[in-house]
mmCIF file with all atom_site columns, N, CA and C in Angstrom:
data_model
loop_
_atom_site.group_PDB
_atom_site.id
_atom_site.type_symbol
_atom_site.label_atom_id
_atom_site.label_alt_id
_atom_site.label_comp_id
_atom_site.label_asym_id
_atom_site.label_entity_id
_atom_site.label_seq_id
_atom_site.pdbx_PDB_ins_code
_atom_site.Cartn_x
_atom_site.Cartn_y
_atom_site.Cartn_z
_atom_site.occupancy
_atom_site.B_iso_or_equiv
_atom_site.pdbx_formal_charge
_atom_site.auth_seq_id
_atom_site.auth_comp_id
_atom_site.auth_asym_id
_atom_site.auth_atom_id
_atom_site.pdbx_PDB_model_num
ATOM 1   N N  . MET A 1 1  ? 159.861 -14.868 13.256  1.00 0.00 ? 1  MET A N  1
ATOM 2   C CA . MET A 1 1  ? 158.568 -14.444 12.842  1.00 0.00 ? 1  MET A CA 1
ATOM 3   C C  . MET A 1 1  ? 158.283 -14.885 11.417  1.00 0.00 ? 1  MET A C  1
ATOM 4   N N  . ASN A 1 2  ? 157.308 -15.766 11.305  1.00 0.00 ? 2  ASN A N  1
ATOM 5   C CA . ASN A 1 2  ? 156.971 -16.305 9.982   1.00 0.00 ? 2  ASN A CA 1
ATOM 6   C C  . ASN A 1 2  ? 155.955 -15.379 9.312   1.00 0.00 ? 2  ASN A C  1
ATOM 7   N N  . LEU A 1 3  ? 156.372 -14.769 8.181   1.00 0.00 ? 3  LEU A N  1
ATOM 8   C CA . LEU A 1 3  ? 155.456 -13.820 7.493   1.00 0.00 ? 3  LEU A CA 1
ATOM 9   C C  . LEU A 1 3  ? 154.761 -14.473 6.319   1.00 0.00 ? 3  LEU A C  1
ATOM 10  N N  . ASN A 1 4  ? 154.890 -15.767 6.214   1.00 0.00 ? 4  ASN A N  1
ATOM 11  C CA . ASN A 1 4  ? 154.262 -16.482 5.126   1.00 0.00 ? 4  ASN A CA 1
ATOM 12  C C  . ASN A 1 4  ? 152.825 -16.767 5.401   1.00 0.00 ? 4  ASN A C  1
ATOM 13  N N  . LYS A 1 5  ? 152.361 -16.723 6.618   1.00 0.00 ? 5  LYS A N  1
ATOM 14  C CA . LYS A 1 5  ? 150.959 -17.014 6.941   1.00 0.00 ? 5  LYS A CA 1
ATOM 15  C C  . LYS A 1 5  ? 150.106 -15.857 6.546   1.00 0.00 ? 5  LYS A C  1
ATOM 16  N N  . PRO A 1 6  ? 149.034 -16.088 5.798   1.00 0.00 ? 6  PRO A N  1
ATOM 17  C CA . PRO A 1 6  ? 148.161 -15.008 5.349   1.00 0.00 ? 6  PRO A CA 1
ATOM 18  C C  . PRO A 1 6  ? 147.553 -14.179 6.471   1.00 0.00 ? 6  PRO A C  1
ATOM 19  N N  . GLU A 1 7  ? 147.192 -14.901 7.568   1.00 0.00 ? 7  GLU A N  1
ATOM 20  C CA . GLU A 1 7  ? 146.553 -14.132 8.703   1.00 0.00 ? 7  GLU A CA 1
ATOM 21  C C  . GLU A 1 7  ? 147.512 -13.175 9.388   1.00 0.00 ? 7  GLU A C  1
ATOM 22  N N  . ARG A 1 8  ? 148.809 -13.573 9.402   1.00 0.00 ? 8  ARG A N  1
ATOM 23  C CA . ARG A 1 8  ? 149.817 -12.687 10.024  1.00 0.00 ? 8  ARG A CA 1
ATOM 24  C C  . ARG A 1 8  ? 150.095 -11.491 9.117   1.00 0.00 ? 8  ARG A C  1
ATOM 25  N N  . ILE A 1 9  ? 150.113 -11.719 7.779   1.00 0.00 ? 9  ILE A N  1
ATOM 26  C CA . ILE A 1 9  ? 150.268 -10.603 6.873   1.00 0.00 ? 9  ILE A CA 1
ATOM 27  C C  . ILE A 1 9  ? 149.126 -9.650  6.927   1.00 0.00 ? 9  ILE A C  1
ATOM 28  N N  . LYS A 1 10 ? 147.957 -10.197 7.051   1.00 0.00 ? 10 LYS A N  1
ATOM 29  C CA . LYS A 1 10 ? 146.710 -9.378  7.151   1.00 0.00 ? 10 LYS A CA 1
ATOM 30  C C  . LYS A 1 10 ? 146.772 -8.553  8.399   1.00 0.00 ? 10 LYS A C  1
ATOM 31  N N  . LYS A 1 11 ? 147.204 -9.108  9.506   1.00 0.00 ? 11 LYS A N  1
ATOM 32  C CA . LYS A 1 11 ? 147.278 -8.370  10.794  1.00 0.00 ? 11 LYS A CA 1
ATOM 33  C C  . LYS A 1 11 ? 148.273 -7.185  10.630  1.00 0.00 ? 11 LYS A C  1
ATOM 34  N N  . LEU A 1 12 ? 149.489 -7.493  10.030  1.00 0.00 ? 12 LEU A N  1
ATOM 35  C CA . LEU A 1 12 ? 150.466 -6.514  9.855   1.00 0.00 ? 12 LEU A CA 1
ATOM 36  C C  . LEU A 1 12 ? 149.947 -5.360  8.984   1.00 0.00 ? 12 LEU A C  1
ATOM 37  N N  . LEU A 1 13 ? 149.206 -5.711  7.923   1.00 0.00 ? 13 LEU A N  1
ATOM 38  C CA . LEU A 1 13 ? 148.691 -4.670  7.043   1.00 0.00 ? 13 LEU A CA 1
ATOM 39  C C  . LEU A 1 13 ? 147.626 -3.807  7.721   1.00 0.00 ? 13 LEU A C  1
ATOM 40  N N  . ILE A 1 14 ? 146.815 -4.438  8.579   1.00 0.00 ? 14 ILE A N  1
ATOM 41  C CA . ILE A 1 14 ? 145.812 -3.669  9.335   1.00 0.00 ? 14 ILE A CA 1
ATOM 42  C C  . ILE A 1 14 ? 146.489 -2.738  10.322  1.00 0.00 ? 14 ILE A C  1
ATOM 43  N N  . ILE A 1 15 ? 147.555 -3.245  11.041  1.00 0.00 ? 15 ILE A N  1
ATOM 44  C CA . ILE A 1 15 ? 148.272 -2.360  11.930  1.00 0.00 ? 15 ILE A CA 1
ATOM 45  C C  . ILE A 1 15 ? 148.918 -1.193  11.203  1.00 0.00 ? 15 ILE A C  1
ATOM 46  N N  . TRP A 1 16 ? 149.558 -1.500  10.077  1.00 0.00 ? 16 TRP A N  1
ATOM 47  C CA . TRP A 1 16 ? 150.152 -0.488  9.283   1.00 0.00 ? 16 TRP A CA 1
ATOM 48  C C  . TRP A 1 16 ? 149.193 0.567   8.803   1.00 0.00 ? 16 TRP A C  1
ATOM 49  N N  . ALA A 1 17 ? 147.990 0.180   8.294   1.00 0.00 ? 17 ALA A N  1
ATOM 50  C CA . ALA A 1 17 ? 146.988 1.070   7.900   1.00 0.00 ? 17 ALA A CA 1
ATOM 51  C C  . ALA A 1 17 ? 146.478 1.953   9.020   1.00 0.00 ? 17 ALA A C  1
ATOM 52  N N  . ILE A 1 18 ? 146.261 1.349   10.182  1.00 0.00 ? 18 ILE A N  1
ATOM 53  C CA . ILE A 1 18 ? 145.827 2.182   11.370  1.00 0.00 ? 18 ILE A CA 1
ATOM 54  C C  . ILE A 1 18 ? 146.921 3.196   11.704  1.00 0.00 ? 18 ILE A C  1
ATOM 55  N N  . PHE A 1 19 ? 148.176 2.764   11.739  1.00 0.00 ? 19 PHE A N  1
ATOM 56  C CA . PHE A 1 19 ? 149.290 3.681   11.996  1.00 0.00 ? 19 PHE A CA 1
ATOM 57  C C  . PHE A 1 19 ? 149.345 4.820   11.015  1.00 0.00 ? 19 PHE A C  1
ATOM 58  N N  . MET A 1 20 ? 149.122 4.526   9.751   1.00 0.00 ? 20 MET A N  1
ATOM 59  C CA . MET A 1 20 ? 149.169 5.628   8.729   1.00 0.00 ? 20 MET A CA 1
ATOM 60  C C  . MET A 1 20 ? 147.991 6.579   8.878   1.00 0.00 ? 20 MET A C  1
ATOM 61  N N  . ILE A 1 21 ? 146.877 6.101   9.223   1.00 0.00 ? 21 ILE A N  1
ATOM 62  C CA . ILE A 1 21 ? 145.718 6.983   9.410   1.00 0.00 ? 21 ILE A CA 1
ATOM 63  C C  . ILE A 1 21 ? 145.934 7.888   10.567  1.00 0.00 ? 21 ILE A C  1
ATOM 64  N N  . VAL A 1 22 ? 146.430 7.322   11.676  1.00 0.00 ? 22 VAL A N  1
ATOM 65  C CA . VAL A 1 22 ? 146.742 8.096   12.888  1.00 0.00 ? 22 VAL A CA 1
ATOM 66  C C  . VAL A 1 22 ? 147.800 9.165   12.577  1.00 0.00 ? 22 VAL A C  1
ATOM 67  N N  . TYR A 1 23 ? 148.849 8.756   11.829  1.00 0.00 ? 23 TYR A N  1
ATOM 68  C CA . TYR A 1 23 ? 149.916 9.735   11.477  1.00 0.00 ? 23 TYR A CA 1
ATOM 69  C C  . TYR A 1 23 ? 149.374 10.820  10.592  1.00 0.00 ? 23 TYR A C  1
ATOM 70  N N  . TYR A 1 24 ? 148.426 10.502  9.651   1.00 0.00 ? 24 TYR A N  1
ATOM 71  C CA . TYR A 1 24 ? 147.824 11.471  8.791   1.00 0.00 ? 24 TYR A CA 1
ATOM 72  C C  . TYR A 1 24 ? 147.015 12.498  9.558   1.00 0.00 ? 24 TYR A C  1
ATOM 73  N N  . ILE A 1 25 ? 146.238 12.014  10.528  1.00 0.00 ? 25 ILE A N  1
ATOM 74  C CA . ILE A 1 25 ? 145.464 12.918  11.368  1.00 0.00 ? 25 ILE A CA 1
ATOM 75  C C  . ILE A 1 25 ? 146.363 13.834  12.174  1.00 0.00 ? 25 ILE A C  1
ATOM 76  N N  . TYR A 1 26 ? 147.432 13.231  12.714  1.00 0.00 ? 26 TYR A N  1
ATOM 77  C CA . TYR A 1 26 ? 148.371 13.999  13.548  1.00 0.00 ? 26 TYR A CA 1
ATOM 78  C C  . TYR A 1 26 ? 149.053 15.116  12.680  1.00 0.00 ? 26 TYR A C  1
ATOM 79  N N  . ARG A 1 27 ? 149.400 14.730  11.449  1.00 0.00 ? 27 ARG A N  1
ATOM 80  C CA . ARG A 1 27 ? 150.066 15.634  10.538  1.00 0.00 ? 27 ARG A CA 1
ATOM 81  C C  . ARG A 1 27 ? 149.168 16.798  10.142  1.00 0.00 ? 27 ARG A C  1
ATOM 82  N N  . MET A 1 28 ? 147.888 16.481  9.879   1.00 0.00 ? 28 MET A N  1
ATOM 83  C CA . MET A 1 28 ? 146.952 17.485  9.510   1.00 0.00 ? 28 MET A CA 1
ATOM 84  C C  . MET A 1 28 ? 146.635 18.452  10.620  1.00 0.00 ? 28 MET A C  1
ATOM 85  N N  . ILE A 1 29 ? 146.590 17.966  11.861  1.00 0.00 ? 29 ILE A N  1
ATOM 86  C CA . ILE A 1 29 ? 146.332 18.828  12.957  1.00 0.00 ? 29 ILE A CA 1
ATOM 87  C C  . ILE A 1 29 ? 147.544 19.773  13.256  1.00 0.00 ? 29 ILE A C  1
ATOM 88  N N  . VAL A 1 30 ? 148.737 19.149  13.269  1.00 0.00 ? 30 VAL A N  1
ATOM 89  C CA . VAL A 1 30 ? 149.932 19.901  13.622  1.00 0.00 ? 30 VAL A CA 1
ATOM 90  C C  . VAL A 1 30 ? 150.405 20.833  12.529  1.00 0.00 ? 30 VAL A C  1
ATOM 91  N N  . TYR A 1 31 ? 150.525 20.342  11.341  1.00 0.00 ? 31 TYR A N  1
ATOM 92  C CA . TYR A 1 31 ? 151.079 21.109  10.270  1.00 0.00 ? 31 TYR A CA 1
ATOM 93  C C  . TYR A 1 31 ? 150.165 21.921  9.352   1.00 0.00 ? 31 TYR A C  1
ATOM 94  N N  . PHE A 1 32 ? 148.871 21.505  9.338   1.00 0.00 ? 32 PHE A N  1
ATOM 95  C CA . PHE A 1 32 ? 147.916 22.209  8.532   1.00 0.00 ? 32 PHE A CA 1
ATOM 96  C C  . PHE A 1 32 ? 146.653 22.456  9.361   1.00 0.00 ? 32 PHE A C  1
ATOM 97  N N  . PRO A 1 33 ? 146.777 23.313  10.415  1.00 0.00 ? 33 PRO A N  1
ATOM 98  C CA . PRO A 1 33 ? 145.592 23.503  11.271  1.00 0.00 ? 33 PRO A CA 1
ATOM 99  C C  . PRO A 1 33 ? 144.505 24.356  10.662  1.00 0.00 ? 33 PRO A C  1
ATOM 100 N N  . ASN A 1 34 ? 144.777 25.178  9.582   1.00 0.00 ? 34 ASN A N  1
ATOM 101 C CA . ASN A 1 34 ? 143.795 26.048  9.005   1.00 0.00 ? 34 ASN A CA 1
ATOM 102 C C  . ASN A 1 34 ? 142.922 25.301  7.976   1.00 0.00 ? 34 ASN A C  1
ATOM 103 N N  . SER A 1 35 ? 141.881 25.902  7.514   1.00 0.00 ? 35 SER A N  1
ATOM 104 C CA . SER A 1 35 ? 141.068 25.262  6.551   1.00 0.00 ? 35 SER A CA 1
ATOM 105 C C  . SER A 1 35 ? 141.839 25.006  5.304   1.00 0.00 ? 35 SER A C  1
ATOM 106 N N  . PRO A 1 36 ? 141.344 24.020  4.415   1.00 0.00 ? 36 PRO A N  1
ATOM 107 C CA . PRO A 1 36 ? 142.030 23.717  3.171   1.00 0.00 ? 36 PRO A CA 1
ATOM 108 C C  . PRO A 1 36 ? 142.012 24.859  2.177   1.00 0.00 ? 36 PRO A C  1
ATOM 109 N N  . MET A 1 37 ? 142.927 24.764  1.216   1.00 0.00 ? 37 MET A N  1
ATOM 110 C CA . MET A 1 37 ? 142.979 25.799  0.251   1.00 0.00 ? 37 MET A CA 1
ATOM 111 C C  . MET A 1 37 ? 141.703 25.719  -0.634  1.00 0.00 ? 37 MET A C  1
ATOM 112 N N  . MET A 1 38 ? 141.386 26.774  -1.311  1.00 0.00 ? 38 MET A N  1
ATOM 113 C CA . MET A 1 38 ? 140.203 26.908  -2.219  1.00 0.00 ? 38 MET A CA 1
ATOM 114 C C  . MET A 1 38 ? 140.447 26.034  -3.476  1.00 0.00 ? 38 MET A C  1
ATOM 115 N N  . TYR A 1 39 ? 139.368 25.415  -3.968  1.00 0.00 ? 39 TYR A N  1
ATOM 116 C CA . TYR A 1 39 ? 139.454 24.677  -5.149  1.00 0.00 ? 39 TYR A CA 1
ATOM 117 C C  . TYR A 1 39 ? 139.584 25.579  -6.333  1.00 0.00 ? 39 TYR A C  1
ATOM 118 N N  . SER A 1 40 ? 140.453 25.224  -7.298  1.00 0.00 ? 40 SER A N  1
ATOM 119 C CA . SER A 1 40 ? 140.646 26.078  -8.428  1.00 0.00 ? 40 SER A CA 1
ATOM 120 C C  . SER A 1 40 ? 140.450 25.222  -9.716  1.00 0.00 ? 40 SER A C  1
ATOM 121 N N  . LYS A 1 41 ? 139.719 25.726  -10.689 1.00 0.00 ? 41 LYS A N  1
ATOM 122 C CA . LYS A 1 41 ? 139.502 25.028  -11.914 1.00 0.00 ? 41 LYS A CA 1
ATOM 123 C C  . LYS A 1 41 ? 140.714 25.001  -12.829 1.00 0.00 ? 41 LYS A C  1
ATOM 124 N N  . GLU A 1 42 ? 141.752 25.523  -12.376 1.00 0.00 ? 42 GLU A N  1
ATOM 125 C CA . GLU A 1 42 ? 143.078 25.512  -13.139 1.00 0.00 ? 42 GLU A CA 1
ATOM 126 C C  . GLU A 1 42 ? 144.041 24.443  -12.646 1.00 0.00 ? 42 GLU A C  1
ATOM 127 N N  . ASN A 1 43 ? 143.620 23.631  -11.715 1.00 0.00 ? 43 ASN A N  1
ATOM 128 C CA . ASN A 1 43 ? 144.457 22.584  -11.171 1.00 0.00 ? 43 ASN A CA 1
ATOM 129 C C  . ASN A 1 43 ? 144.572 21.379  -12.005 1.00 0.00 ? 43 ASN A C  1
ATOM 130 N N  . LEU A 1 44 ? 145.482 20.474  -11.724 1.00 0.00 ? 44 LEU A N  1
ATOM 131 C CA . LEU A 1 44 ? 145.777 19.360  -12.516 1.00 0.00 ? 44 LEU A CA 1
ATOM 132 C C  . LEU A 1 44 ? 144.623 18.339  -12.520 1.00 0.00 ? 44 LEU A C  1
ATOM 133 N N  . ILE A 1 45 ? 144.036 18.076  -11.391 1.00 0.00 ? 45 ILE A N  1
ATOM 134 C CA . ILE A 1 45 ? 142.938 17.049  -11.394 1.00 0.00 ? 45 ILE A CA 1
ATOM 135 C C  . ILE A 1 45 ? 141.741 17.503  -12.250 1.00 0.00 ? 45 ILE A C  1
ATOM 136 N N  . TYR A 1 46 ? 141.382 18.792  -12.161 1.00 0.00 ? 46 TYR A N  1
ATOM 137 C CA . TYR A 1 46 ? 140.294 19.303  -13.008 1.00 0.00 ? 46 TYR A CA 1
ATOM 138 C C  . TYR A 1 46 ? 140.672 19.093  -14.415 1.00 0.00 ? 46 TYR A C  1
ATOM 139 N N  . PHE A 1 47 ? 141.904 19.415  -14.825 1.00 0.00 ? 47 PHE A N  1
ATOM 140 C CA . PHE A 1 47 ? 142.345 19.277  -16.200 1.00 0.00 ? 47 PHE A CA 1
ATOM 141 C C  . PHE A 1 47 ? 142.252 17.839  -16.667 1.00 0.00 ? 47 PHE A C  1
ATOM 142 N N  . ILE A 1 48 ? 142.687 16.917  -15.857 1.00 0.00 ? 48 ILE A N  1
ATOM 143 C CA . ILE A 1 48 ? 142.615 15.480  -16.220 1.00 0.00 ? 48 ILE A CA 1
ATOM 144 C C  . ILE A 1 48 ? 141.166 14.928  -16.369 1.00 0.00 ? 48 ILE A C  1
ATOM 145 N N  . PHE A 1 49 ? 140.323 15.291  -15.355 1.00 0.00 ? 49 PHE A N  1
ATOM 146 C CA . PHE A 1 49 ? 138.931 14.766  -15.492 1.00 0.00 ? 49 PHE A CA 1
ATOM 147 C C  . PHE A 1 49 ? 138.119 15.471  -16.555 1.00 0.00 ? 49 PHE A C  1
ATOM 148 N N  . ARG A 1 50 ? 138.552 16.704  -16.930 1.00 0.00 ? 50 ARG A N  1
ATOM 149 C CA . ARG A 1 50 ? 137.829 17.418  -18.015 1.00 0.00 ? 50 ARG A CA 1
ATOM 150 C C  . ARG A 1 50 ? 138.064 16.749  -19.312 1.00 0.00 ? 50 ARG A C  1
ATOM 151 N N  . HIS A 1 51 ? 139.275 16.114  -19.495 1.00 0.00 ? 51 HIS A N  1
ATOM 152 C CA . HIS A 1 51 ? 139.624 15.477  -20.765 1.00 0.00 ? 51 HIS A CA 1
ATOM 153 C C  . HIS A 1 51 ? 139.445 14.002  -20.799 1.00 0.00 ? 51 HIS A C  1
ATOM 154 N N  . VAL A 1 52 ? 138.860 13.394  -19.829 1.00 0.00 ? 52 VAL A N  1
ATOM 155 C CA . VAL A 1 52 ? 138.638 11.979  -19.714 1.00 0.00 ? 52 VAL A CA 1
ATOM 156 C C  . VAL A 1 52 ? 137.251 11.617  -20.184 1.00 0.00 ? 52 VAL A C  1
#
């Protein structure tokens, strides 16, 4: 299997991305079936964007 060809690398990356999206959807359905947690203004993302 020659991985030096750009089109072959592109195909592998597309397959990998599709696999990761399917796995993410499966994980969210199986392990986190309830609604997401509430947004808090004390979280790290809010702190970072407030100071940028």
